[in-house]
CSV table of C-alpha atoms in Angstrom, one decimal:
chain,number,residue,atom,x,y,z
A,1,MET,CA,19.7,-30.9,-3.3
A,2,GLY,CA,21.8,-29.9,-0.1
A,3,GLU,CA,20.7,-27.8,2.5
A,4,SER,CA,23.0,-24.8,1.1
A,5,THR,CA,21.2,-24.9,-2.4
A,6,THR,CA,17.7,-25.4,-0.8
A,7,ARG,CA,18.4,-22.4,1.6
A,8,ARG,CA,19.5,-20.2,-1.2
A,9,ALA,CA,16.3,-21.1,-3.3
A,10,ALA,CA,14.4,-20.1,-0.2
A,11,ASP,CA,16.5,-16.6,0.1
A,12,ALA,CA,15.8,-16.0,-3.6
A,13,ALA,CA,12.0,-17.0,-3.6
A,14,ARG,CA,11.5,-14.6,-0.4
A,15,SER,CA,13.4,-12.1,-2.1
A,16,ILE,CA,11.2,-12.2,-5.4
A,17,ALA,CA,8.0,-12.1,-3.0
A,18,ASP,CA,9.2,-9.2,-1.2
A,19,GLU,CA,10.3,-7.2,-4.6
A,20,GLY,CA,6.7,-8.4,-6.0
A,21,THR,CA,5.2,-6.9,-2.7
A,22,GLU,CA,7.1,-3.4,-2.9
A,23,ALA,CA,6.0,-3.4,-6.8
A,24,GLY,CA,2.5,-4.1,-6.2
A,25,ARG,CA,2.5,-1.5,-3.3
A,26,ARG,CA,4.1,1.0,-5.8
A,27,MET,CA,1.4,0.2,-8.2
A,28,ALA,CA,-1.6,0.8,-5.8
A,29,ASP,CA,0.0,3.9,-4.9
A,30,THR,CA,0.3,5.2,-8.6
A,31,GLY,CA,-3.4,4.2,-9.0
A,32,ALA,CA,-4.6,6.0,-5.9
A,33,ASN,CA,-2.6,9.2,-6.9
A,34,ALA,CA,-4.0,8.9,-10.6
A,35,ALA,CA,-7.5,8.4,-9.3
A,36,ARG,CA,-7.3,11.4,-6.9
A,37,ASP,CA,-5.7,13.7,-9.9
A,38,MET,CA,-8.6,12.4,-12.1
A,39,MET,CA,-11.4,13.4,-9.1
A,40,GLY,CA,-9.8,16.7,-8.9
A,41,LYS,CA,-9.8,17.3,-12.5
A,42,ALA,CA,-13.8,15.8,-12.9
A,43,THR,CA,-14.5,18.1,-9.9
A,44,GLN,CA,-13.0,21.2,-11.6
A,45,MET,CA,-14.7,20.2,-15.0
A,46,ALA,CA,-18.0,19.6,-13.1
A,47,GLY,CA,-18.0,22.9,-11.5
A,48,GLN,CA,-17.4,24.9,-14.9
A,49,ASN,CA,-20.1,22.8,-16.7
A,50,ALA,CA,-22.5,23.7,-14.0
A,51,GLU,CA,-21.8,27.3,-14.4
A,52,GLN,CA,-22.1,26.8,-18.3
A,53,PHE,CA,-25.4,25.3,-17.5
A,54,ASN,CA,-26.8,27.6,-15.2
A,55,ARG,CA,-25.7,30.7,-17.5
A,56,LEU,CA,-27.8,28.8,-20.6
A,57,MET,CA,-31.1,28.0,-18.6
A,58,GLY,CA,-30.9,32.0,-17.3
A,59,PHE,CA,-30.9,30.7,-13.7
A,60,SER,CA,-30.7,33.6,-10.9
A,61,ALA,CA,-27.4,34.3,-9.2
A,62,GLU,CA,-28.6,32.6,-5.9
A,63,ALA,CA,-29.9,29.3,-8.0
A,64,GLN,CA,-26.8,29.2,-9.8
A,65,GLY,CA,-24.9,29.4,-6.5
A,66,GLU,CA,-27.1,26.5,-5.1
A,67,VAL,CA,-26.8,24.2,-8.4
A,68,ALA,CA,-23.0,24.8,-8.4
A,69,GLN,CA,-23.0,23.6,-4.5
A,70,GLN,CA,-24.8,20.9,-5.3
A,71,ALA,CA,-22.8,19.9,-8.2
A,72,ARG,CA,-19.6,20.1,-5.8
A,73,GLU,CA,-21.1,18.3,-3.1
A,74,ASN,CA,-21.9,15.3,-5.8
A,75,MET,CA,-18.3,15.3,-7.2
A,76,ASP,CA,-17.0,15.6,-3.6
A,77,VAL,CA,-18.8,12.3,-2.7
A,78,MET,CA,-17.7,10.7,-5.8
A,79,ALA,CA,-14.1,11.6,-4.8
A,80,GLN,CA,-14.9,10.0,-1.3
A,81,CYS,CA,-16.3,6.9,-3.0
A,82,GLY,CA,-13.4,6.8,-5.3
A,83,GLY,CA,-11.0,6.9,-2.3
A,84,VAL,CA,-12.8,4.3,-0.6
A,85,LEU,CA,-12.6,2.0,-3.4
A,86,MET,CA,-8.7,2.8,-4.0
A,87,GLU,CA,-8.2,1.9,-0.2
A,88,GLY,CA,-9.8,-1.2,-0.8
A,89,MET,CA,-7.9,-2.1,-3.8
A,90,GLN,CA,-4.8,-1.6,-1.8
A,91,SER,CA,-5.9,-3.6,1.0
A,92,ILE,CA,-6.6,-6.7,-1.2
A,93,MET,CA,-3.7,-6.2,-3.1
A,94,ARG,CA,-1.8,-6.4,0.1
A,95,GLU,CA,-3.8,-9.3,1.1
A,96,TRP,CA,-2.7,-11.1,-2.3
A,97,MET,CA,0.9,-10.0,-1.8
A,98,SER,CA,1.1,-11.6,1.7
A,99,PHE,CA,-0.7,-14.6,0.6
A,100,ALA,CA,2.2,-15.2,-2.5
A,101,GLN,CA,4.9,-14.5,0.2
A,102,GLU,CA,3.3,-17.1,2.7
A,103,ALA,CA,2.6,-19.5,-0.2
A,104,MET,CA,6.2,-19.2,-1.2
A,105,ALA,CA,7.6,-19.8,2.3
A,106,ARG,CA,5.1,-22.8,2.6
A,107,ASN,CA,6.3,-24.5,-1.0
A,108,VAL,CA,9.9,-24.0,0.0
A,109,GLU,CA,8.9,-25.5,3.3
A,110,GLY,CA,7.2,-28.5,1.7
A,111,VAL,CA,10.1,-28.9,-0.8
A,112,ASN,CA,12.6,-29.6,1.9
A,113,THR,CA,10.3,-32.0,3.5
A,114,MET,CA,9.9,-34.0,0.0
A,115,MET,CA,13.6,-34.0,-0.1
A,116,ARG,CA,13.8,-35.8,3.2
A,117,SER,CA,11.6,-38.2,2.2
A,118,ARG,CA,12.9,-41.9,2.8
A,119,SER,CA,10.4,-43.6,0.8
A,120,VAL,CA,7.8,-43.3,-1.9
A,121,GLN,CA,5.1,-43.1,0.8
A,122,ASP,CA,6.6,-40.5,2.7
A,123,LEU,CA,7.1,-38.3,-0.4
A,124,TYR,CA,3.4,-38.8,-1.5
A,125,ALA,CA,2.2,-37.9,2.1
A,126,ALA,CA,4.5,-34.6,2.0
A,127,GLN,CA,3.3,-33.6,-1.3
A,128,SER,CA,-0.5,-34.2,-0.2
A,129,ASP,CA,0.3,-32.1,2.8
A,130,MET,CA,1.8,-29.5,0.6
A,131,ILE,CA,-1.2,-29.4,-1.5
A,132,LYS,CA,-3.9,-29.4,1.0
A,133,ASP,CA,-2.0,-26.7,3.0
A,134,GLU,CA,-1.6,-24.7,-0.1
A,135,MET,CA,-5.3,-24.9,-0.9
A,136,ALA,CA,-6.5,-24.0,2.8
A,137,LEU,CA,-4.4,-20.9,2.7
A,138,LEU,CA,-5.7,-20.2,-0.9
A,139,LEU,CA,-9.3,-20.3,0.2
A,140,ASN,CA,-8.8,-18.7,3.4
A,141,ARG,CA,-7.1,-15.5,1.8
A,142,SER,CA,-10.2,-15.8,-0.7
A,143,VAL,CA,-12.5,-15.2,2.2
A,144,LYS,CA,-11.0,-12.8,3.4
A,145,VAL,CA,-10.4,-10.7,0.1
A,146,SER,CA,-14.1,-11.2,-0.5
A,147,GLU,CA,-14.7,-9.8,3.1
A,148,LEU,CA,-12.7,-6.9,2.1
A,149,SER,CA,-14.1,-6.4,-1.4
A,150,ALA,CA,-17.9,-6.4,0.6
A,151,ARG,CA,-16.8,-4.0,3.2
A,152,THR,CA,-15.3,-1.7,0.3
A,153,ALA,CA,-18.3,-1.9,-1.5
A,154,ASN,CA,-20.8,-1.4,1.6
A,155,ASP,CA,-18.7,1.7,2.5
A,156,ALA,CA,-19.0,3.2,-1.0
A,157,VAL,CA,-22.5,2.7,-1.2
A,158,ARG,CA,-23.1,4.0,2.2
A,159,ARG,CA,-21.6,7.2,1.2
A,160,LEU,CA,-23.6,7.5,-1.8
A,161,ASN,CA,-27.0,6.9,0.1
A,162,ALA,CA,-25.9,9.5,2.5
A,163,ARG,CA,-25.5,12.1,-0.1
A,164,ALA,CA,-28.7,11.0,-2.0
A,165,GLU,CA,-30.8,11.3,1.1
A,166,GLY,CA,-29.2,14.5,2.2
A,167,ALA,CA,-30.3,15.9,-1.4
A,168,ALA,CA,-33.5,14.7,-1.0
A,169,ARG,CA,-34.3,16.4,2.1
A,170,HIS,CA,-32.9,19.5,0.9
A,171,VAL,CA,-35.3,19.5,-2.0
A,172,ARG,CA,-38.0,18.7,0.1
A,173,HIS,CA,-37.2,21.5,2.4
A,174,GLY,CA,-36.5,24.0,-0.2
A,175,ALA,CA,-39.8,23.1,-2.1
């Protein structure tokens, strides 16, 4: 394989990786927009359901307002948690796309090194180095994705806990 063929293959690999990254970004953006739309509709429905519940239960206007406010606050926290989770998923997707690009570039370099091998031992050494580097990259990125996942989950739980604690304080002070 000539150097120009290798260069064309590397360029094609980078182009494919770039297109994949862009497609992943568009997919994550579409998912985020869909989640925001869904949460908006869910908030609206929750408000309507709370009003119907209040009328059925015969709550006073003041109690109805308080129940509706609590429902709106709960839905707002759920929307915030959904936003946190979507942002986390976007970060994770970007990390995996970055991994794919870097892995592709490393593989092209590894193949070039193998093509320049002058002996079977050189070929095996180049192949072993390529596999070792690929596994190290995969494991390092997996750790980073795990950390992003944990941070995202902790942020969402923190928001939910803050809302639950606020609601509990409100009930204790109101009772």
